[in-house]
Amino acid sequence: MLGINMDDVIAMIRSLQTQLIVIGVALCVAIVLTIAVNKLWLKSQGWRKLIHSWTWIAATVAVIVAVSMMLFGPLNTTLNLMSGSGTLSESSKARAEKLATEIQNEGVTLLENNDSSLPLEKNSSVNVFGWASSNPIYGGTGSGSMNAQYPTTSLIQGLQDAGFKTNEQLTKKYTDYRADRPIVGMVSQDWTLPEPTAASYTDAEMTQAKNFSKKAIVVIGRSGGEGADLPSDMSTIDTHAAGYKSEVQAFGGKEVHDYVNNGDYNDFEAGEGYLDLSKTEQDLVKLVTDNFDDVTVVYNGANAMNLSWVNNYSQIKSVLWCPPAGQTGFDSLGTILSGEVNPSGKTSDTFIKDFSQAAWHNNIGHWEYTNMDEFKTNAGFFGNFTPSFVNYSEGIYVGYKYFETAAAEGVINYDDVVQYPFGYGLSYTTFSQQMSEPTVSDGKVSFDVTVTNTGSVAGKTAVEIYYNPPYTNGGIEKSVANLVAFEKTKSIEPGQSETVKVSFNESDMASYDTANNGGYVLESGDYEISANADSHNKLDTKTVNVANTIRYDSSNPHNGDKTAAVNHFEDASGNGSVTYLSRANQFANREQALAAPTNLELAQEYKDTFVNSSNVNEWLEKTKAEEGDVKMPTTGAKNGIQLYQLYGKKYDDKMWDQLLDQLTYEEMNQLIAFAGYNNAAIPSIGKVRQSDVDGPAALNNNFTQQGSIGLPSSTTVASTWNKELAKEYGKVIAQMGHDLHITGWYAPAMNIHRSPYAGRNFEYFSEDPLLSGVMASAEIKEVQDAGIYAFMKHFALNDQEDHRLAMLHTWTNEQALREIYLKPFEMSVKDGGATAVMSAFNYIGNTWAGANSALLNDVLRNEWGFNGFVLTDYFGGYGYMEGTESIYNGGNGMLATVPTTNNITDRSANTVAHMREAAHGILYAAVNTYVYANGAPRVEIAMWQWIYYVVVAVLALLLLWAAWVSIRRFIKRRKAEKEAVEVVAVEETVEVQETAESTEDTAPAAEAEKPADAE
């Protein structure tokens, strides 16, 4: 789960400053009056006590009013979020645990199995080497993290549950070395790879291990998380000597990027990355292979690691890729090693031997612009940011599409570069696949694939269908290999066959042509269709001929588009400032296109249209002028429409106008500005508050700390190549969502594995857009069908973590944008029925993705037909996120719980019109959930409000009692004072009288005593 962001704390305090000032002033006035009446002018105790009492009664009332304004104002959203309810049922837990095992069973990929090294003998003893075996990778960090309230099945426990005996002395060695995994946090990261040095293994330990078992397993792990990409050059990280204590915290603290060596040497040399083997790990592998002849390597991680070293040791007989397993998935590793489960996973990414040969190698990370100082921002907790950029210079040639095409053009030697192709995976059995002749009818290409188990044990396999289109030198860019369809067989017994039916749209083979205002084109010619073992190795091939070129225009939109696709992102290409890789003349521009950027200045034409918080007000006034006069929308009408009446109605139903007329400006702002982790309550239309939560592998409520069991990562799901498991994933998420009273899921994430070094690859599916889109849309459909809206994210081009908050200009051409990066989102709308989207932090070209009208209006809504709720990514402001800019360009809500630049403060007719449409999308998604399926939902008062009402009632009674007591005492004191005055007056009168009488009594005596001669 996410931690506390200090910027949020500061923003919250700022939002409370008026009320805090009122409290401070009330208390100061009370203190001053108390002192004044004591020392300056009031002698009457009755009046002094009365003023004391009423001063503090009034101060208390002022404090209560101020606190009430806090609770029902700035703190309202946060308190409502914290008062959420719901717990996971036992049936949901059981279903989730079962699914986790099924996904991991089919997601673990067998990469090597020489000499039938696997499966191992059941119930045998095994030595498990490597510190990662004691602290494996269950998931990732950030929004994709696991909930700690549920137990996890460790890697060692998974092996033991399968009947294996593991060497406990080795496991103790690792837990004694370090018990916890280094923190890879949002702000700071400890990239340390703990591993005891080879020298630390004594002869006695190695002898004991050899006596324990002749079999050795070496576990290597790599983690990733939100907020940082994996270092591609470890020399850029602060490296420390062994024994150093890193100051990295999970969230908060100062920014730190550490690596602590394991020995008296450097684990990495300059140029070596986190996905290479460290020196300590190399020494471990050598130690193990020197002592054991049958070694299995298990790589545990979501990022495609450089595994070329496994081929340097003849003793390494088998290799398994075990991507993150979730909280209960490691049992599968044990059953696969024992042979109880036959592995059927296929790689969802290409594993390469030399990262420097990848098309992305020189163009990952970020480069700061040198001429954008006037747009520098203070992002608070995250520091100062200067606008930056990254070039997607490889164009459409992402992942296997580059390696296969470059090899076909003779630019690279495939076997020297690629170790395990995309879609690759072995089994304990073997299969053959034969295609029938394809038929084309009504735009559909259809055929059968007969899959036969030619081995000796039952097993499953994937049917992978690729097409190789006709290519004209210098024409539209095309890869020689393109996944177009896939299926997963059931378990096939030895000697038996299964017939798999395959079909796809002929238009799925079209390319996007940016010429002539753009559009999808299916060029005439022969299209090779093949059933492959992986992206490189074909099992059977057929040909489909397209007689005439088809251009998909307004009379024939592409793949169900509502309006024909045309160019909308010409500016995102950089208008000539970026050279994109072209296949023309055998990639003649390869060296130039794939080189690191040298021009670090943003062109003036882009500077002139760049918007961040420093100039958003000028942008707003200019935009309103361009829009012209707009009629002020109706607000606050009394039409009597309640939200539940819109359940199931179309987005453009006329009743929506009646409902929207009822909303006030304040209600619309509440919906829009405070849409973080909830869909706000609007009592006037019968709208209850609804909860939205992270994340891609679990449901985590960051405010109640309630959550679900963590499932295997999206990369693991993709590696199953099983659509049915993706569907079940969606069903399980929905069931757990109902248990936890959740209506919005911040997932699935479907950005592309452009580089294996991207920090959140574990949240994303694959380097391939079709595999990503099929899995994501399958999950979304099941979640949506269960009445929960799924936020497909991060829309779009959020394919890296590095500098994602630093106004990261992401440059790509429109063909790559549409064919690679937008395709999973397109499928999620058209096939999955998504009604919610989370936009991205980055800029597309020079426009923030969360305020990009071309993306959110022209493509998402107008082309694809999306209706619903577009939410920003976490709304921290960061010097460029502006709520007003977002709603003017297709955004609906801000993922915020505290007021920053999310509030809509402009009240012009233009802005209110955009607020109205933004609220429309939010309400459309909200009403089409299970909450409204059976009519008006019961409006519940949050627990904190009940507590508030009770406390206020008690305080009110106490204040009334105090007022009554103070008045009674005042009356008594005044009476006593009056009586005292009367007594004093009487006493004074008596004293005067007595004095007078005394005077009268003494006068005659004095006269009598006068001497005679006194006369």
mmCIF file of C-alpha atoms in Angstrom, residues 722-990:
data_model
loop_
_atom_site.group_PDB
_atom_site.id
_atom_site.type_symbol
_atom_site.label_atom_id
_atom_site.label_comp_id
_atom_site.label_asym_id
_atom_site.label_seq_id
_atom_site.Cartn_x
_atom_site.Cartn_y
_atom_site.Cartn_z
ATOM 1 C CA ASN A 722 -4.620 -18.355 -21.178
ATOM 2 C CA LYS A 723 -7.606 -16.060 -21.741
ATOM 3 C CA GLU A 724 -9.791 -18.107 -19.414
ATOM 4 C CA LEU A 725 -7.470 -17.451 -16.498
ATOM 5 C CA ALA A 726 -7.590 -13.718 -17.261
ATOM 6 C CA LYS A 727 -11.389 -13.915 -17.216
ATOM 7 C CA GLU A 728 -11.320 -15.744 -13.886
ATOM 8 C CA TYR A 729 -8.916 -13.087 -12.608
ATOM 9 C CA GLY A 730 -11.546 -10.463 -13.341
ATOM 10 C CA LYS A 731 -14.292 -12.533 -11.694
ATOM 11 C CA VAL A 732 -12.243 -13.025 -8.527
ATOM 12 C CA ILE A 733 -11.384 -9.322 -8.341
ATOM 13 C CA ALA A 734 -15.086 -8.527 -8.703
ATOM 14 C CA GLN A 735 -16.120 -10.997 -6.004
ATOM 15 C CA MET A 736 -13.539 -9.606 -3.599
ATOM 16 C CA GLY A 737 -14.641 -6.096 -4.559
ATOM 17 C CA HIS A 738 -18.220 -6.872 -3.568
ATOM 18 C CA ASP A 739 -16.999 -8.225 -0.230
ATOM 19 C CA LEU A 740 -14.992 -5.066 0.415
ATOM 20 C CA HIS A 741 -17.810 -2.739 -0.763
ATOM 21 C CA ILE A 742 -15.696 -1.433 -3.643
ATOM 22 C CA THR A 743 -17.108 -0.106 -6.909
ATOM 23 C CA GLY A 744 -13.935 1.117 -8.654
ATOM 24 C CA TRP A 745 -10.693 -0.769 -9.336
ATOM 25 C CA TYR A 746 -7.543 1.185 -10.256
ATOM 26 C CA ALA A 747 -6.465 -1.482 -12.719
ATOM 27 C CA PRO A 748 -5.572 -3.249 -14.904
ATOM 28 C CA ALA A 749 -2.432 -1.456 -16.002
ATOM 29 C CA MET A 750 -1.503 -2.128 -19.623
ATOM 30 C CA ASN A 751 1.485 -0.042 -20.522
ATOM 31 C CA ILE A 752 4.063 -1.726 -22.725
ATOM 32 C CA HIS A 753 7.279 -3.414 -21.616
ATOM 33 C CA ARG A 754 9.256 -1.125 -23.907
ATOM 34 C CA SER A 755 12.366 -1.864 -21.854
ATOM 35 C CA PRO A 756 12.988 -4.578 -19.254
ATOM 36 C CA TYR A 757 14.350 -1.875 -16.950
ATOM 37 C CA ALA A 758 10.953 -0.206 -16.431
ATOM 38 C CA GLY A 759 10.161 -0.279 -12.727
ATOM 39 C CA ARG A 760 6.494 -1.224 -13.013
ATOM 40 C CA ASN A 761 6.775 -3.978 -15.594
ATOM 41 C CA PHE A 762 5.342 -6.358 -12.989
ATOM 42 C CA GLU A 763 2.095 -4.349 -13.173
ATOM 43 C CA TYR A 764 2.008 -4.514 -16.968
ATOM 44 C CA PHE A 765 1.528 -7.552 -19.164
ATOM 45 C CA SER A 766 3.971 -7.683 -22.024
ATOM 46 C CA GLU A 767 6.027 -6.055 -24.749
ATOM 47 C CA ASP A 768 3.298 -7.089 -27.191
ATOM 48 C CA PRO A 769 0.146 -4.967 -27.558
ATOM 49 C CA LEU A 770 -2.186 -7.808 -28.561
ATOM 50 C CA LEU A 771 -1.225 -10.099 -25.683
ATOM 51 C CA SER A 772 -1.570 -7.118 -23.331
ATOM 52 C CA GLY A 773 -4.917 -6.086 -24.780
ATOM 53 C CA VAL A 774 -6.480 -9.547 -24.761
ATOM 54 C CA MET A 775 -5.574 -10.174 -21.130
ATOM 55 C CA ALA A 776 -6.521 -6.692 -19.950
ATOM 56 C CA SER A 777 -9.859 -6.593 -21.781
ATOM 57 C CA ALA A 778 -10.755 -10.073 -20.485
ATOM 58 C CA GLU A 779 -10.204 -8.915 -16.894
ATOM 59 C CA ILE A 780 -12.086 -5.666 -17.460
ATOM 60 C CA LYS A 781 -15.125 -7.315 -19.044
ATOM 61 C CA GLU A 782 -15.665 -9.602 -16.073
ATOM 62 C CA VAL A 783 -15.203 -6.786 -13.575
ATOM 63 C CA GLN A 784 -17.543 -4.474 -15.507
ATOM 64 C CA ASP A 785 -20.147 -7.215 -15.893
ATOM 65 C CA ALA A 786 -20.142 -7.582 -12.104
ATOM 66 C CA GLY A 787 -20.997 -3.910 -11.658
ATOM 67 C CA ILE A 788 -17.540 -2.532 -10.847
ATOM 68 C CA TYR A 789 -15.821 -0.014 -13.094
ATOM 69 C CA ALA A 790 -12.207 -0.851 -13.909
ATOM 70 C CA PHE A 791 -9.796 2.009 -14.562
ATOM 71 C CA MET A 792 -7.626 0.923 -17.469
ATOM 72 C CA LYS A 793 -4.306 2.675 -16.910
ATOM 73 C CA HIS A 794 -2.007 4.569 -17.430
ATOM 74 C CA PHE A 795 -3.371 6.280 -20.527
ATOM 75 C CA ALA A 796 -0.943 6.617 -22.263
ATOM 76 C CA LEU A 797 2.825 6.246 -22.898
ATOM 77 C CA ASN A 798 3.554 5.861 -19.171
ATOM 78 C CA ASP A 799 6.080 3.123 -19.965
ATOM 79 C CA GLN A 800 8.764 4.237 -17.529
ATOM 80 C CA GLU A 801 8.988 5.543 -13.961
ATOM 81 C CA ASP A 802 12.110 7.657 -14.288
ATOM 82 C CA HIS A 803 11.178 11.357 -14.147
ATOM 83 C CA ARG A 804 7.508 10.580 -14.703
ATOM 84 C CA LEU A 805 6.591 13.646 -12.586
ATOM 85 C CA ALA A 806 9.079 15.959 -14.293
ATOM 86 C CA MET A 807 6.857 17.048 -17.199
ATOM 87 C CA LEU A 808 8.295 14.157 -19.209
ATOM 88 C CA HIS A 809 7.793 14.899 -22.914
ATOM 89 C CA THR A 810 7.326 11.511 -24.574
ATOM 90 C CA TRP A 811 7.982 11.704 -28.307
ATOM 91 C CA THR A 812 6.734 9.021 -30.666
ATOM 92 C CA ASN A 813 5.270 8.802 -34.140
ATOM 93 C CA GLU A 814 1.558 8.223 -34.608
ATOM 94 C CA GLN A 815 1.951 4.809 -36.210
ATOM 95 C CA ALA A 816 3.797 3.468 -33.164
ATOM 96 C CA LEU A 817 1.412 5.225 -30.805
ATOM 97 C CA ARG A 818 -1.626 3.597 -32.376
ATOM 98 C CA GLU A 819 -0.255 0.143 -33.270
ATOM 99 C CA ILE A 820 1.754 -0.453 -30.087
ATOM 100 C CA TYR A 821 0.970 1.804 -27.150
ATOM 101 C CA LEU A 822 -2.750 2.573 -27.587
ATOM 102 C CA LYS A 823 -3.843 -0.832 -28.836
ATOM 103 C CA PRO A 824 -4.356 -2.504 -25.420
ATOM 104 C CA PHE A 825 -6.493 0.460 -24.353
ATOM 105 C CA GLU A 826 -8.469 0.348 -27.589
ATOM 106 C CA MET A 827 -9.208 -3.337 -27.044
ATOM 107 C CA SER A 828 -10.192 -2.669 -23.428
ATOM 108 C CA VAL A 829 -12.821 -0.170 -24.565
ATOM 109 C CA LYS A 830 -14.135 -2.094 -27.558
ATOM 110 C CA ASP A 831 -13.889 -5.651 -26.194
ATOM 111 C CA GLY A 832 -13.814 -5.076 -22.449
ATOM 112 C CA GLY A 833 -16.454 -2.361 -22.230
ATOM 113 C CA ALA A 834 -14.354 -0.141 -19.969
ATOM 114 C CA THR A 835 -16.185 2.834 -18.464
ATOM 115 C CA ALA A 836 -13.234 4.230 -16.512
ATOM 116 C CA VAL A 837 -9.730 5.352 -17.453
ATOM 117 C CA MET A 838 -6.766 6.571 -15.468
ATOM 118 C CA SER A 839 -4.676 8.982 -17.484
ATOM 119 C CA ALA A 840 -0.921 9.340 -17.080
ATOM 120 C CA PHE A 841 1.623 11.651 -15.446
ATOM 121 C CA ASN A 842 3.716 12.128 -18.579
ATOM 122 C CA TYR A 843 3.266 14.484 -21.501
ATOM 123 C CA ILE A 844 2.495 13.161 -24.972
ATOM 124 C CA GLY A 845 4.659 15.391 -27.064
ATOM 125 C CA ASN A 846 4.376 18.657 -25.184
ATOM 126 C CA THR A 847 0.859 18.134 -23.773
ATOM 127 C CA TRP A 848 0.073 16.523 -20.417
ATOM 128 C CA ALA A 849 -1.709 13.214 -20.990
ATOM 129 C CA GLY A 850 -4.331 14.145 -18.390
ATOM 130 C CA ALA A 851 -5.292 17.209 -20.435
ATOM 131 C CA ASN A 852 -4.728 15.925 -23.961
ATOM 132 C CA SER A 853 -7.866 16.467 -26.013
ATOM 133 C CA ALA A 854 -6.528 14.491 -28.974
ATOM 134 C CA LEU A 855 -6.142 11.484 -26.697
ATOM 135 C CA LEU A 856 -9.152 11.842 -24.389
ATOM 136 C CA ASN A 857 -11.681 13.241 -26.847
ATOM 137 C CA ASP A 858 -10.676 12.632 -30.466
ATOM 138 C CA VAL A 859 -9.464 9.048 -30.027
ATOM 139 C CA LEU A 860 -10.910 7.680 -26.776
ATOM 140 C CA ARG A 861 -14.415 9.063 -27.097
ATOM 141 C CA ASN A 862 -14.975 9.965 -30.720
ATOM 142 C CA GLU A 863 -13.120 7.089 -32.399
ATOM 143 C CA TRP A 864 -13.492 4.263 -29.888
ATOM 144 C CA GLY A 865 -16.893 5.275 -28.502
ATOM 145 C CA PHE A 866 -15.880 5.434 -24.841
ATOM 146 C CA ASN A 867 -18.402 6.788 -22.359
ATOM 147 C CA GLY A 868 -17.439 7.269 -18.748
ATOM 148 C CA PHE A 869 -14.946 8.551 -16.249
ATOM 149 C CA VAL A 870 -11.387 9.721 -17.027
ATOM 150 C CA LEU A 871 -9.419 10.141 -13.795
ATOM 151 C CA THR A 872 -5.959 11.626 -13.483
ATOM 152 C CA ASP A 873 -3.125 9.668 -11.961
ATOM 153 C CA TYR A 874 -2.339 10.646 -8.379
ATOM 154 C CA PHE A 875 -3.007 14.371 -8.226
ATOM 155 C CA GLY A 876 -0.021 15.799 -6.403
ATOM 156 C CA GLY A 877 0.095 18.956 -8.507
ATOM 157 C CA TYR A 878 3.855 18.737 -9.166
ATOM 158 C CA GLY A 879 3.795 22.134 -10.823
ATOM 159 C CA TYR A 880 1.795 21.094 -13.871
ATOM 160 C CA MET A 881 -1.337 19.110 -12.946
ATOM 161 C CA GLU A 882 -4.284 21.494 -13.138
ATOM 162 C CA GLY A 883 -7.897 20.446 -12.667
ATOM 163 C CA THR A 884 -9.276 23.165 -14.924
ATOM 164 C CA GLU A 885 -6.969 22.268 -17.800
ATOM 165 C CA SER A 886 -7.928 18.616 -17.438
ATOM 166 C CA ILE A 887 -11.717 19.078 -17.642
ATOM 167 C CA TYR A 888 -11.368 21.411 -20.619
ATOM 168 C CA ASN A 889 -9.623 18.602 -22.514
ATOM 169 C CA GLY A 890 -11.594 15.477 -21.701
ATOM 170 C CA GLY A 891 -10.658 14.723 -18.093
ATOM 171 C CA ASN A 892 -13.417 14.121 -15.544
ATOM 172 C CA GLY A 893 -11.917 13.784 -12.089
ATOM 173 C CA MET A 894 -8.768 14.382 -10.095
ATOM 174 C CA LEU A 895 -7.246 11.587 -8.035
ATOM 175 C CA ALA A 896 -7.033 13.792 -4.947
ATOM 176 C CA THR A 897 -8.363 13.825 -1.409
ATOM 177 C CA VAL A 898 -6.973 17.209 -0.363
ATOM 178 C CA PRO A 899 -7.293 20.579 -2.090
ATOM 179 C CA THR A 900 -4.376 21.652 -4.280
ATOM 180 C CA THR A 901 -4.715 22.687 -7.906
ATOM 181 C CA ASN A 902 -7.516 20.133 -8.286
ATOM 182 C CA ASN A 903 -10.223 22.601 -7.237
ATOM 183 C CA ILE A 904 -12.096 24.302 -10.061
ATOM 184 C CA THR A 905 -12.179 27.959 -9.058
ATOM 185 C CA ASP A 906 -13.248 29.636 -12.315
ATOM 186 C CA ARG A 907 -17.023 30.131 -12.485
ATOM 187 C CA SER A 908 -17.395 31.313 -16.065
ATOM 188 C CA ALA A 909 -20.016 29.741 -18.296
ATOM 189 C CA ASN A 910 -17.257 28.012 -20.277
ATOM 190 C CA THR A 911 -15.843 26.316 -17.204
ATOM 191 C CA VAL A 912 -19.239 25.367 -15.749
ATOM 192 C CA ALA A 913 -20.123 23.743 -19.091
ATOM 193 C CA HIS A 914 -16.969 21.640 -18.910
ATOM 194 C CA MET A 915 -17.689 20.820 -15.258
ATOM 195 C CA ARG A 916 -21.133 19.625 -16.256
ATOM 196 C CA GLU A 917 -19.720 17.244 -18.867
ATOM 197 C CA ALA A 918 -17.030 16.052 -16.444
ATOM 198 C CA ALA A 919 -19.679 15.295 -13.825
ATOM 199 C CA HIS A 920 -21.724 13.491 -16.476
ATOM 200 C CA GLY A 921 -18.923 10.993 -17.115
ATOM 201 C CA ILE A 922 -18.295 10.390 -13.411
ATOM 202 C CA LEU A 923 -21.983 9.834 -12.688
ATOM 203 C CA TYR A 924 -22.397 7.551 -15.714
ATOM 204 C CA ALA A 925 -19.675 5.245 -14.428
ATOM 205 C CA ALA A 926 -21.005 5.458 -10.877
ATOM 206 C CA VAL A 927 -24.635 4.627 -11.600
ATOM 207 C CA ASN A 928 -23.827 1.614 -13.766
ATOM 208 C CA THR A 929 -22.481 -0.335 -10.798
ATOM 209 C CA TYR A 930 -23.991 -3.010 -8.580
ATOM 210 C CA VAL A 931 -24.816 -0.318 -6.005
ATOM 211 C CA TYR A 932 -27.694 0.981 -8.152
ATOM 212 C CA ALA A 933 -28.703 -2.294 -9.801
ATOM 213 C CA ASN A 934 -31.726 -2.763 -7.511
ATOM 214 C CA GLY A 935 -32.960 0.793 -7.290
ATOM 215 C CA ALA A 936 -32.077 3.592 -4.917
ATOM 216 C CA PRO A 937 -29.279 2.544 -2.572
ATOM 217 C CA ARG A 938 -29.663 2.965 1.164
ATOM 218 C CA VAL A 939 -27.962 6.146 2.283
ATOM 219 C CA GLU A 940 -25.759 5.326 5.232
ATOM 220 C CA ILE A 941 -24.268 7.806 7.652
ATOM 221 C CA ALA A 942 -20.554 7.234 8.144
ATOM 222 C CA MET A 943 -19.435 6.098 11.588
ATOM 223 C CA TRP A 944 -17.361 9.230 12.097
ATOM 224 C CA GLN A 945 -20.492 11.324 11.506
ATOM 225 C CA TRP A 946 -22.429 9.375 14.145
ATOM 226 C CA ILE A 947 -19.551 9.957 16.537
ATOM 227 C CA TYR A 948 -19.526 13.640 15.589
ATOM 228 C CA TYR A 949 -23.253 14.034 16.202
ATOM 229 C CA VAL A 950 -23.013 12.305 19.579
ATOM 230 C CA VAL A 951 -19.995 14.366 20.637
ATOM 231 C CA VAL A 952 -21.605 17.632 19.500
ATOM 232 C CA ALA A 953 -24.855 16.732 21.274
ATOM 233 C CA VAL A 954 -22.966 15.966 24.481
ATOM 234 C CA LEU A 955 -20.936 19.156 24.161
ATOM 235 C CA ALA A 956 -24.074 21.163 23.455
ATOM 236 C CA LEU A 957 -25.710 19.800 26.594
ATOM 237 C CA LEU A 958 -22.576 20.486 28.586
ATOM 238 C CA LEU A 959 -22.399 24.029 27.244
ATOM 239 C CA LEU A 960 -26.081 24.621 28.026
ATOM 240 C CA TRP A 961 -25.533 23.208 31.494
ATOM 241 C CA ALA A 962 -22.430 25.379 31.896
ATOM 242 C CA ALA A 963 -24.381 28.431 30.739
ATOM 243 C CA TRP A 964 -27.240 27.623 33.120
ATOM 244 C CA VAL A 965 -24.837 27.023 35.992
ATOM 245 C CA SER A 966 -22.941 30.220 35.255
ATOM 246 C CA ILE A 967 -26.157 32.254 35.246
ATOM 247 C CA ARG A 968 -27.381 30.651 38.469
ATOM 248 C CA ARG A 969 -24.076 31.289 40.117
ATOM 249 C CA PHE A 970 -24.062 34.817 38.754
ATOM 250 C CA ILE A 971 -27.498 35.430 40.259
ATOM 251 C CA LYS A 972 -26.401 33.952 43.577
ATOM 252 C CA ARG A 973 -23.195 35.945 43.565
ATOM 253 C CA ARG A 974 -25.021 39.127 42.659
ATOM 254 C CA LYS A 975 -27.570 38.477 45.378
ATOM 255 C CA ALA A 976 -24.795 37.777 47.829
ATOM 256 C CA GLU A 977 -22.968 40.877 46.709
ATOM 257 C CA LYS A 978 -26.182 42.921 47.079
ATOM 258 C CA GLU A 979 -26.839 41.477 50.478
ATOM 259 C CA ALA A 980 -23.251 42.116 51.409
ATOM 260 C CA VAL A 981 -23.636 45.694 50.271
ATOM 261 C CA GLU A 982 -26.847 46.047 52.285
ATOM 262 C CA VAL A 983 -25.182 44.534 55.311
ATOM 263 C CA VAL A 984 -22.304 46.907 54.911
ATOM 264 C CA ALA A 985 -24.733 49.789 54.498
ATOM 265 C CA VAL A 986 -26.653 48.747 57.619
ATOM 266 C CA GLU A 987 -23.472 48.288 59.497
ATOM 267 C CA GLU A 988 -22.298 51.684 58.371
ATOM 268 C CA THR A 989 -25.661 53.177 59.386
ATOM 269 C CA VAL A 990 -25.536 51.495 62.759
#
